[in-house]
Amino acid sequence: MSDDQQRPGGFIRDNHGILSPPPSSVSSTTNASLPNPRSKPLVPGSAKESSFIRYLDEQLLRIQRRHANRHGNTATKTDIGYSSFKEAIADIETLVELIWVSGTPSLQVPYLLSIALLTVDFLPSFPPSPTATFRLLNRLDVAFASLIQGQNVETGERLPGFERGPAVSTTQKIRIKSLVERTRMTAIRVLGPSGGTDISVQEESMDVDTETDYADFGFESDDEDEDDELDDHDIGRREMGIARIYDRTVVELGEVLGQTPIGIITE
């Protein structure tokens, strides 16, 4: 592989100009919430780190532009607005996975916080997509809980970048706690039995081929049937999904902040 194909953090740019992690970084377990990270964090101040940060910033801006143009107000072809929340989640999940693969807590914590906040902001803007939403929130839950603990909460494997101790500051933990509370309240309002959107949107959304989006980045979608959405008749599953939002993060926050964990929502 030529040097010009190598991207920051060991990422590879394919023939489509898309960043993807090296094959060895992708978890061999198809139902894993997150792919395996690099063995070592990116070197602070290095060219690879700087290039990766620029890429993340560009992608976050692109996602925000596409959300802003969801009603079809767009000036360029690349800024075509999202037609459904599933379509937005496809872009968000890809970015989450790339951030996780970086194995760099100094980037993972702030960027995942930014993405989680964008997710909450976007949630009321579209018709509900419970299956895709709960999957994304589960991955963010695993990421935050693992970063707080310093090891993957699903596999028990120690994360890179924690050799000198915790990588999540008290201030960041407080921000995560606030995020958890806000996400749960928004989910109740949007995904609950009487939930809906806060703005006028069309009830029917376009089907999105997320399998293609994941393949472009070297990942396979773990959702066998993307159209298998929870509906208003499956209230029990929705309530259970809401109750489990950030449940692992809640446990970790309760331990590290010395506070009573945020109560599990059952109604």
Short mmCIF file of C-alpha atoms in Angstrom, two decimals, residues 10-263:
data_model
loop_
_atom_site.label_atom_id
_atom_site.label_comp_id
_atom_site.label_asym_id
_atom_site.label_seq_id
_atom_site.Cartn_x
_atom_site.Cartn_y
_atom_site.Cartn_z
CA GLY A 10 -3.76 3.75 10.65
CA PHE A 11 -6.97 4.51 8.75
CA ILE A 12 -7.09 3.71 5.06
CA ARG A 13 -8.64 5.73 2.24
CA ASP A 14 -10.32 3.40 -0.21
CA ASN A 15 -10.98 3.89 -3.94
CA HIS A 16 -14.03 5.99 -3.10
CA GLY A 17 -12.03 8.40 -0.94
CA ILE A 18 -13.66 7.08 2.23
CA LEU A 19 -11.78 6.63 5.48
CA SER A 20 -11.97 3.19 7.05
CA PRO A 21 -10.07 1.35 9.79
CA PRO A 22 -7.57 -1.35 8.82
CA PRO A 23 -9.16 -4.83 8.56
CA SER A 24 -7.41 -6.02 11.73
CA SER A 25 -9.18 -3.29 13.72
CA VAL A 26 -12.67 -4.54 12.95
CA SER A 27 -14.14 -6.89 15.53
CA SER A 28 -14.59 -10.42 14.31
CA THR A 29 -17.75 -10.71 16.39
CA THR A 30 -20.58 -9.59 14.15
CA ASN A 31 -22.87 -8.58 17.03
CA ALA A 32 -20.24 -6.54 18.87
CA SER A 33 -21.40 -3.04 19.73
CA LEU A 34 -18.10 -1.45 18.72
CA PRO A 35 -15.07 -2.50 16.64
CA ASN A 36 -11.70 -3.18 18.23
CA PRO A 37 -9.63 -0.01 18.78
CA ARG A 38 -6.00 0.58 17.85
CA SER A 39 -3.48 -0.85 20.26
CA LYS A 40 -2.00 2.60 20.96
CA PRO A 41 -3.47 6.12 20.95
CA LEU A 42 -2.51 8.63 18.30
CA VAL A 43 0.54 10.65 19.27
CA PRO A 44 -0.54 14.08 20.59
CA GLY A 45 0.33 16.86 18.15
CA SER A 46 1.32 14.42 15.41
CA ALA A 47 0.39 14.87 11.76
CA LYS A 48 -1.87 11.82 11.97
CA GLU A 49 -3.77 13.23 14.93
CA SER A 50 -4.15 16.65 13.29
CA SER A 51 -5.37 15.13 10.04
CA PHE A 52 -7.85 12.90 11.86
CA ILE A 53 -9.21 15.85 13.87
CA ARG A 54 -9.73 17.81 10.64
CA TYR A 55 -11.59 14.87 9.15
CA LEU A 56 -13.85 14.50 12.20
CA ASP A 57 -14.65 18.23 12.22
CA GLU A 58 -15.49 18.15 8.52
CA GLN A 59 -17.82 15.18 8.96
CA LEU A 60 -19.57 16.70 11.96
CA LEU A 61 -20.21 19.89 9.98
CA ARG A 62 -21.50 17.83 7.06
CA ILE A 63 -23.93 15.96 9.35
CA GLN A 64 -25.14 19.24 10.81
CA ARG A 65 -25.65 20.74 7.35
CA ARG A 66 -27.62 17.71 6.18
CA HIS A 67 -29.82 17.95 9.27
CA ALA A 68 -30.39 21.66 8.69
CA ASN A 69 -31.38 20.90 5.08
CA ARG A 70 -33.80 18.08 5.98
CA HIS A 71 -36.70 20.05 4.47
CA GLY A 72 -34.97 20.21 1.10
CA ASN A 73 -33.37 23.63 1.45
CA THR A 74 -29.96 22.90 -0.03
CA ALA A 75 -27.57 24.77 -2.28
CA THR A 76 -25.21 21.92 -3.13
CA LYS A 77 -25.59 18.25 -3.96
CA THR A 78 -23.32 17.22 -1.07
CA ASP A 79 -25.58 18.96 1.45
CA ILE A 80 -28.79 17.14 0.54
CA GLY A 81 -30.84 16.94 3.70
CA TYR A 82 -31.66 13.77 5.61
CA SER A 83 -35.01 12.24 4.73
CA SER A 84 -35.25 10.17 7.91
CA PHE A 85 -33.54 9.70 11.25
CA LYS A 86 -32.27 6.30 10.10
CA GLU A 87 -30.34 8.05 7.35
CA ALA A 88 -28.78 10.46 9.83
CA ILE A 89 -27.94 7.61 12.21
CA ALA A 90 -26.10 5.79 9.43
CA ASP A 91 -23.67 8.72 9.16
CA ILE A 92 -23.46 9.17 12.93
CA GLU A 93 -22.73 5.49 13.63
CA THR A 94 -19.96 5.41 11.06
CA LEU A 95 -18.32 8.39 12.76
CA VAL A 96 -18.74 6.79 16.20
CA GLU A 97 -16.98 3.67 15.00
CA LEU A 98 -14.09 5.58 13.45
CA ILE A 99 -13.63 7.58 16.66
CA TRP A 100 -13.64 4.39 18.69
CA VAL A 101 -11.09 2.70 16.43
CA SER A 102 -8.72 5.65 17.01
CA GLY A 103 -8.06 4.30 20.51
CA THR A 104 -7.35 7.85 21.69
CA PRO A 105 -9.33 8.86 24.83
CA SER A 106 -8.38 12.52 24.47
CA LEU A 107 -10.34 12.52 21.20
CA GLN A 108 -12.92 9.86 22.01
CA VAL A 109 -14.44 11.59 25.04
CA PRO A 110 -15.04 15.10 23.60
CA TYR A 111 -16.07 13.92 20.13
CA LEU A 112 -18.44 11.24 21.43
CA LEU A 113 -19.97 13.84 23.73
CA SER A 114 -20.50 16.15 20.76
CA ILE A 115 -22.06 13.34 18.73
CA ALA A 116 -24.32 12.26 21.61
CA LEU A 117 -25.55 15.84 22.01
CA LEU A 118 -26.22 16.10 18.27
CA THR A 119 -28.22 12.88 18.50
CA VAL A 120 -30.46 14.34 21.21
CA ASP A 121 -30.91 17.54 19.19
CA PHE A 122 -31.81 15.56 16.05
CA LEU A 123 -34.19 13.09 17.73
CA PRO A 124 -37.31 15.32 17.80
CA SER A 125 -36.75 16.44 14.20
CA PHE A 126 -37.87 13.22 12.51
CA PRO A 127 -40.59 10.60 12.76
CA PRO A 128 -39.55 8.03 15.41
CA SER A 129 -37.11 5.27 14.38
CA PRO A 130 -36.88 3.27 17.63
CA THR A 131 -34.79 0.34 16.42
CA ALA A 132 -32.03 2.46 14.88
CA THR A 133 -32.16 4.98 17.73
CA PHE A 134 -31.80 2.39 20.48
CA ARG A 135 -28.94 0.71 18.61
CA LEU A 136 -27.01 3.99 18.34
CA LEU A 137 -27.66 4.90 21.99
CA ASN A 138 -26.53 1.42 23.04
CA ARG A 139 -23.22 1.90 21.24
CA LEU A 140 -22.73 5.30 22.85
CA ASP A 141 -23.60 3.75 26.22
CA VAL A 142 -20.94 1.07 25.79
CA ALA A 143 -18.41 3.71 24.72
CA PHE A 144 -18.99 6.08 27.65
CA ALA A 145 -19.17 3.33 30.28
CA SER A 146 -15.99 1.77 28.91
CA LEU A 147 -14.10 5.07 28.85
CA ILE A 148 -15.11 5.82 32.44
CA GLN A 149 -14.04 2.36 33.57
CA GLY A 150 -10.91 2.15 31.41
CA GLN A 151 -11.86 -1.19 29.92
CA ASN A 152 -14.48 -2.47 27.51
CA VAL A 153 -17.58 -3.16 29.63
CA GLU A 154 -18.66 -5.93 27.25
CA THR A 155 -15.39 -7.80 26.78
CA GLY A 156 -13.37 -6.76 29.84
CA GLU A 157 -10.41 -5.82 27.64
CA ARG A 158 -8.31 -2.88 28.81
CA LEU A 159 -8.55 0.15 26.55
CA PRO A 160 -5.50 1.90 25.06
CA GLY A 161 -4.52 5.25 26.55
CA PHE A 162 -5.24 4.44 30.21
CA GLU A 163 -1.71 3.50 31.25
CA ARG A 164 -1.38 6.67 33.33
CA GLY A 165 -4.77 6.44 34.97
CA PRO A 166 -8.33 7.63 34.20
CA ALA A 167 -8.83 9.56 30.96
CA VAL A 168 -12.25 11.04 31.73
CA SER A 169 -12.18 14.14 33.91
CA THR A 170 -14.71 14.93 36.64
CA THR A 171 -16.03 17.79 34.52
CA GLN A 172 -16.58 15.43 31.60
CA LYS A 173 -18.34 12.93 33.86
CA ILE A 174 -20.72 15.65 35.01
CA ARG A 175 -21.38 16.56 31.36
CA ILE A 176 -22.08 12.91 30.56
CA LYS A 177 -24.49 12.70 33.51
CA SER A 178 -26.37 15.74 32.21
CA LEU A 179 -26.42 14.19 28.74
CA VAL A 180 -27.91 10.97 30.11
CA GLU A 181 -30.74 12.82 31.86
CA ARG A 182 -31.52 14.95 28.82
CA THR A 183 -31.47 11.95 26.48
CA ARG A 184 -33.87 9.97 28.62
CA MET A 185 -36.32 12.84 28.91
CA THR A 186 -36.20 13.47 25.15
CA ALA A 187 -36.66 9.76 24.42
CA ILE A 188 -39.76 9.62 26.63
CA ARG A 189 -41.23 12.59 24.77
CA VAL A 190 -40.38 11.34 21.27
CA LEU A 191 -40.36 7.53 21.54
CA GLY A 192 -42.84 6.98 24.36
CA PRO A 193 -46.36 5.57 23.80
CA SER A 194 -47.73 9.03 22.96
CA GLY A 195 -44.49 10.29 21.44
CA GLY A 196 -44.09 11.99 18.10
CA THR A 197 -42.12 14.70 16.41
CA ASP A 198 -41.98 18.31 17.55
CA ILE A 199 -42.07 19.75 14.05
CA SER A 200 -44.13 19.16 10.94
CA VAL A 201 -42.62 16.25 8.99
CA GLN A 202 -43.95 13.70 6.57
CA GLU A 203 -45.06 10.45 8.21
CA GLU A 204 -43.55 8.25 5.53
CA SER A 205 -39.77 8.17 5.25
CA MET A 206 -37.55 6.79 2.52
CA ASP A 207 -35.95 3.40 3.01
CA VAL A 208 -32.23 3.78 3.60
CA ASP A 209 -29.68 1.20 2.54
CA THR A 210 -27.40 1.44 5.56
CA GLU A 211 -25.59 -1.75 4.54
CA THR A 212 -23.98 0.13 1.67
CA ASP A 213 -22.97 3.00 3.93
CA TYR A 214 -21.26 0.65 6.38
CA ALA A 215 -19.53 -1.29 3.63
CA ASP A 216 -17.93 1.89 2.33
CA PHE A 217 -16.21 2.28 5.68
CA GLY A 218 -15.18 -1.34 6.05
CA PHE A 219 -17.94 -2.22 8.53
CA GLU A 220 -20.89 -4.55 8.24
CA SER A 221 -24.27 -3.54 9.62
CA ASP A 222 -25.35 -5.71 12.57
CA ASP A 223 -29.01 -5.00 11.90
CA GLU A 224 -30.47 -7.87 9.90
CA ASP A 225 -33.70 -6.05 9.08
CA GLU A 226 -33.37 -2.27 9.07
CA ASP A 227 -37.07 -1.94 8.31
CA ASP A 228 -38.05 -3.90 11.43
CA GLU A 229 -39.14 -0.76 13.29
CA LEU A 230 -41.02 -0.75 16.57
CA ASP A 231 -44.50 0.65 16.09
CA ASP A 232 -47.08 2.26 18.34
CA HIS A 233 -48.60 -1.14 19.10
CA ASP A 234 -45.38 -2.43 20.65
CA ILE A 235 -45.43 -0.13 23.66
CA GLY A 236 -43.71 -2.61 25.96
CA ARG A 237 -40.59 -2.87 23.81
CA ARG A 238 -40.38 0.90 23.48
CA GLU A 239 -40.66 1.40 27.24
CA MET A 240 -37.98 -1.23 27.84
CA GLY A 241 -35.71 0.43 25.30
CA ILE A 242 -36.17 3.81 26.96
CA ALA A 243 -35.54 2.34 30.41
CA ARG A 244 -32.22 0.89 29.25
CA ILE A 245 -30.86 4.10 27.69
CA TYR A 246 -27.32 4.65 29.03
CA ASP A 247 -27.93 2.10 31.81
CA ARG A 248 -24.28 0.96 31.91
CA THR A 249 -23.06 4.54 31.93
CA VAL A 250 -25.43 5.30 34.81
CA VAL A 251 -23.83 2.55 36.90
CA GLU A 252 -20.30 3.79 36.20
CA LEU A 253 -21.22 7.41 36.92
CA GLY A 254 -22.85 6.44 40.22
CA GLU A 255 -19.65 4.73 41.31
CA VAL A 256 -17.10 7.33 40.23
CA LEU A 257 -19.07 10.40 41.33
CA GLY A 258 -20.05 8.86 44.65
CA GLN A 259 -23.72 9.58 44.01
CA THR A 260 -26.88 7.54 43.83
CA PRO A 261 -27.24 6.32 40.23
CA ILE A 262 -29.86 8.02 38.13
CA GLY A 263 -33.11 6.12 38.58
#
